[in-house]
Amino acid sequence: MDSALRQLTASLPAGVVTSHRETLEKYRNDHIFDPAAGRPVAAARPQNIEQVQTCVRWAARHATPIVTRGAGTGLAGGARAVDGCLVLSTEKMKAVTIDSRSRVAHVEPGALNGEVKQAAAAAGLFYPPDPGSYRISSIGGNIATNAGGLCCVKYGVTSNYVLGLSVVLADGRLVRLGGPTVKNVAGLPLTQLFVGSEGVLGIIVGATLRLIVPPPDPSTVVATFPTVSAAGRAVVGSGSTSRPSMMELLDNRTINLVEDFRRAGLDRSAAAMLIAQFDNSAEAAAFETVARASEGIEVHRTDDPAEGEMFVEIRRATGPAVERLGPFLAEDIAVPIEALPDALRRIEDLAAELSLDIPVVAHAGDGNLHPAIMYRPADRSSTARAHSAFRRIAEIALSLDGTITGEHGIGRTKRPLLRQQLGDDVMNLTALIKNALDPGGLLNPGVAI
């Protein structure tokens, strides 16, 4: 391998490949640290498509697994290294070009979501997908996991905005799929096959993204509730009166963690809080009525964009507020909207049963819940109970006709649960597709399949 690495290093510009042990440490894990993550033989940081192809062809010749990595903000272990792999980081491929006439963005995979948003805004346009990590997550990673976010309840997820992709296949070939037109039905819909594929079918090296006209300034409603189930009922009830552009839920534990993290005057006694936004004040007023009828304790509506953004930033603060507590298992289930109150109640009951701290934040408008299962790695009992909760929360989702992952992906953490949701026939079909595109099984082994 030393000889082979020298060949790879010599075939690329200086600094693209590193095998320095300390440098490689930062490429072993994604955002959730796992001490058992594998050790790569090297990391490559290509600057263009040709350099990606060089890396892939080298890996194919030497039967070396490739783990593709964006910004490393994933929460399901999808970019976690395996022993002996080449980590291929797209962090240097960051170009963004806006075509305002066609309303598209041509983007390299390492560009951050927030950078694409800024470039689109400068051209008077809007890129909607907004995962909570939008400031630090890459477009390549967003596409690989089909990331959602706060506003997808109305504006959709990443796949709704991917018009075209450039993908390097497992043998080093480059294929270009789709293009800048909204309508395109030439051939099978292969573009969408790669969206959400978590790096197991090919390496995304470029994307054409659809942009839209910016929405109007939102009208915001913030409401607190005596129980999480009451908040869930308000979400369900809103469906007949309005279509929110954002509908986020924080449970009591999360409210208090955020208030500890950054003082905002939140009601620490509230069992749950909803932060909702609408593209017009009439819909906001309709939801205000629904919230009051659903046992809303305090309901506040504002058309002030600055005040509304302040509440959105409270929601975005939930991630760092939870992380301050220490290690946790990041859950990501989704259920039908009508099942949201039941899911919230059952997670609350599970936390009490297992004596675990499980703060919950949710993209409530589309039924996507993110329980954070706190635990102490040095405590065997705590760790065992946390992993039991992780499995049982996924099973709660399945029992309610939901899914074990809404937007984080299967990665490595949820792979053991996938067959339970999909069944043997779908798993076998998935394996056929994987084997056709990556017969050597070198692309992100152990993920998603």
Tab-separated table of C-alpha atoms in Angstrom, residues 280-448:
chain	number	residue	atom	x	y	z
A	280	ASN	CA	-49.306	35.578	4.288
A	281	SER	CA	-50.874	36.998	7.427
A	282	ALA	CA	-54.309	35.479	6.771
A	283	GLU	CA	-52.922	31.947	7.087
A	284	ALA	CA	-51.002	32.972	10.186
A	285	ALA	CA	-54.185	34.357	11.748
A	286	ALA	CA	-55.990	31.092	10.938
A	287	PHE	CA	-53.293	29.088	12.676
A	288	GLU	CA	-53.385	31.452	15.639
A	289	THR	CA	-57.029	30.430	16.079
A	290	VAL	CA	-56.152	26.735	15.778
A	291	ALA	CA	-53.376	27.072	18.353
A	292	ARG	CA	-55.689	28.732	20.881
A	293	ALA	CA	-58.316	26.037	20.325
A	294	SER	CA	-55.638	23.364	20.918
A	295	GLU	CA	-54.962	24.485	24.497
A	296	GLY	CA	-52.420	27.093	23.490
A	297	ILE	CA	-51.232	28.840	26.666
A	298	GLU	CA	-49.577	31.847	25.079
A	299	VAL	CA	-49.994	32.588	21.367
A	300	HIS	CA	-48.105	35.431	19.707
A	301	ARG	CA	-48.296	36.551	16.076
A	302	THR	CA	-46.001	39.034	14.337
A	303	ASP	CA	-45.507	40.339	10.807
A	304	ASP	CA	-42.166	41.909	11.727
A	305	PRO	CA	-39.482	40.056	9.684
A	306	ALA	CA	-36.768	40.788	12.240
A	307	GLU	CA	-38.828	39.444	15.129
A	308	GLY	CA	-39.753	36.402	13.072
A	309	GLU	CA	-36.114	35.722	12.270
A	310	MET	CA	-35.290	35.966	15.967
A	311	PHE	CA	-37.645	33.046	16.617
A	312	VAL	CA	-36.136	31.070	13.719
A	313	GLU	CA	-32.701	31.558	15.259
A	314	ILE	CA	-34.064	30.183	18.538
A	315	ARG	CA	-35.011	27.056	16.633
A	316	ARG	CA	-31.592	26.867	14.970
A	317	ALA	CA	-29.948	27.151	18.386
A	318	THR	CA	-31.395	23.798	19.447
A	319	GLY	CA	-28.506	21.832	17.907
A	320	PRO	CA	-25.650	23.532	19.749
A	321	ALA	CA	-27.782	23.778	22.909
A	322	VAL	CA	-28.230	19.989	22.983
A	323	GLU	CA	-24.620	19.273	22.056
A	324	ARG	CA	-23.415	21.114	25.151
A	325	LEU	CA	-24.821	18.278	27.282
A	326	GLY	CA	-22.393	15.743	25.846
A	327	PRO	CA	-22.631	12.592	23.715
A	328	PHE	CA	-25.986	11.653	22.210
A	329	LEU	CA	-27.534	9.419	19.586
A	330	ALA	CA	-29.222	11.526	16.906
A	331	GLU	CA	-32.627	10.160	15.921
A	332	ASP	CA	-34.469	11.115	12.755
A	333	ILE	CA	-37.878	9.540	12.280
A	334	ALA	CA	-40.881	10.741	10.316
A	335	VAL	CA	-44.536	9.817	10.751
A	336	PRO	CA	-47.779	10.825	9.028
A	337	ILE	CA	-48.947	14.187	10.378
A	338	GLU	CA	-52.005	12.687	12.055
A	339	ALA	CA	-49.715	10.354	14.040
A	340	LEU	CA	-47.524	13.179	15.365
A	341	PRO	CA	-49.258	13.560	18.761
A	342	ASP	CA	-49.042	9.796	19.365
A	343	ALA	CA	-45.366	9.665	18.386
A	344	LEU	CA	-44.506	12.546	20.710
A	345	ARG	CA	-46.365	10.953	23.630
A	346	ARG	CA	-44.734	7.545	23.080
A	347	ILE	CA	-41.226	9.025	22.942
A	348	GLU	CA	-41.949	10.912	26.159
A	349	ASP	CA	-43.142	7.678	27.810
A	350	LEU	CA	-40.070	5.789	26.560
A	351	ALA	CA	-37.706	8.367	28.041
A	352	ALA	CA	-39.402	7.960	31.418
A	353	GLU	CA	-39.380	4.150	31.194
A	354	LEU	CA	-35.649	3.987	30.429
A	355	SER	CA	-34.678	6.893	32.720
A	356	LEU	CA	-33.084	8.733	29.807
A	357	ASP	CA	-32.834	12.391	28.892
A	358	ILE	CA	-34.357	12.637	25.383
A	359	PRO	CA	-35.005	16.236	24.308
A	360	VAL	CA	-37.125	16.405	21.153
A	361	VAL	CA	-37.161	18.965	18.382
A	362	ALA	CA	-39.257	18.387	15.292
A	363	HIS	CA	-39.990	19.651	11.816
A	364	ALA	CA	-43.545	19.169	12.994
A	365	GLY	CA	-45.210	20.384	9.822
A	366	ASP	CA	-44.038	17.308	7.935
A	367	GLY	CA	-43.934	14.868	10.852
A	368	ASN	CA	-40.121	14.683	11.077
A	369	LEU	CA	-38.913	14.257	14.679
A	370	HIS	CA	-35.361	14.537	16.005
A	371	PRO	CA	-35.110	13.040	19.500
A	372	ALA	CA	-31.579	13.381	20.914
A	373	ILE	CA	-30.826	10.409	23.171
A	374	MET	CA	-28.325	11.586	25.757
A	375	TYR	CA	-26.031	8.996	27.376
A	376	ARG	CA	-22.729	8.481	29.166
A	377	PRO	CA	-20.345	6.337	27.071
A	378	ALA	CA	-18.354	5.253	30.141
A	379	ASP	CA	-21.530	3.906	31.768
A	380	ARG	CA	-22.500	0.536	30.287
A	381	SER	CA	-26.067	0.745	31.530
A	382	SER	CA	-26.552	4.247	30.150
A	383	THR	CA	-25.103	3.207	26.787
A	384	ALA	CA	-27.232	0.058	26.574
A	385	ARG	CA	-30.409	1.969	27.432
A	386	ALA	CA	-29.590	4.652	24.854
A	387	HIS	CA	-29.117	2.107	22.086
A	388	SER	CA	-32.330	0.390	23.129
A	389	ALA	CA	-34.147	3.727	22.891
A	390	PHE	CA	-32.592	4.367	19.472
A	391	ARG	CA	-34.010	1.091	18.157
A	392	ARG	CA	-37.387	1.459	19.871
A	393	ILE	CA	-37.954	5.016	18.606
A	394	ALA	CA	-37.380	3.742	15.071
A	395	GLU	CA	-39.878	0.968	15.775
A	396	ILE	CA	-42.374	3.558	17.025
A	397	ALA	CA	-42.105	5.249	13.634
A	398	LEU	CA	-42.656	1.968	11.777
A	399	SER	CA	-45.646	1.087	13.948
A	400	LEU	CA	-47.227	4.410	12.938
A	401	ASP	CA	-46.635	3.788	9.210
A	402	GLY	CA	-43.632	6.123	9.219
A	403	THR	CA	-39.965	5.849	8.341
A	404	ILE	CA	-36.773	5.274	10.331
A	405	THR	CA	-35.136	8.279	8.656
A	406	GLY	CA	-36.671	11.446	7.263
A	407	GLU	CA	-33.571	13.344	6.185
A	408	HIS	CA	-30.346	12.215	7.887
A	409	GLY	CA	-30.062	8.999	5.895
A	410	ILE	CA	-29.392	5.419	6.894
A	411	GLY	CA	-25.607	5.809	7.112
A	412	ARG	CA	-24.033	3.147	9.266
A	413	THR	CA	-26.074	3.774	12.404
A	414	LYS	CA	-29.440	2.647	11.005
A	415	ARG	CA	-28.369	-0.026	8.579
A	416	PRO	CA	-29.470	-2.867	10.935
A	417	LEU	CA	-33.012	-1.409	10.938
A	418	LEU	CA	-33.421	-0.925	7.192
A	419	ARG	CA	-34.658	-4.400	6.255
A	420	GLN	CA	-37.364	-4.106	8.910
A	421	GLN	CA	-38.817	-1.151	7.009
A	422	LEU	CA	-38.173	-2.124	3.390
A	423	GLY	CA	-38.554	-5.904	3.426
A	424	ASP	CA	-36.582	-8.544	1.531
A	425	ASP	CA	-37.806	-7.767	-1.992
A	426	VAL	CA	-36.863	-4.082	-1.872
A	427	MET	CA	-33.549	-4.861	-0.189
A	428	ASN	CA	-32.740	-7.363	-2.941
A	429	LEU	CA	-33.678	-4.842	-5.630
A	430	THR	CA	-31.443	-2.274	-3.986
A	431	ALA	CA	-28.567	-4.763	-3.970
A	432	LEU	CA	-29.051	-5.397	-7.695
A	433	ILE	CA	-28.712	-1.688	-8.445
A	434	LYS	CA	-25.665	-1.384	-6.197
A	435	ASN	CA	-23.973	-4.388	-7.818
A	436	ALA	CA	-24.656	-3.055	-11.320
A	437	LEU	CA	-23.030	0.318	-10.588
A	438	ASP	CA	-20.354	-0.776	-8.105
A	439	PRO	CA	-19.608	-4.488	-8.647
A	440	GLY	CA	-16.509	-4.304	-6.471
A	441	GLY	CA	-18.457	-2.859	-3.539
A	442	LEU	CA	-15.842	-0.139	-3.049
A	443	LEU	CA	-18.070	2.932	-2.742
A	444	ASN	CA	-18.915	3.705	0.876
A	445	PRO	CA	-19.136	0.081	2.010
A	446	GLY	CA	-21.442	-0.610	4.952
A	447	VAL	CA	-23.748	2.317	4.258
A	448	ALA	CA	-27.446	2.387	3.362
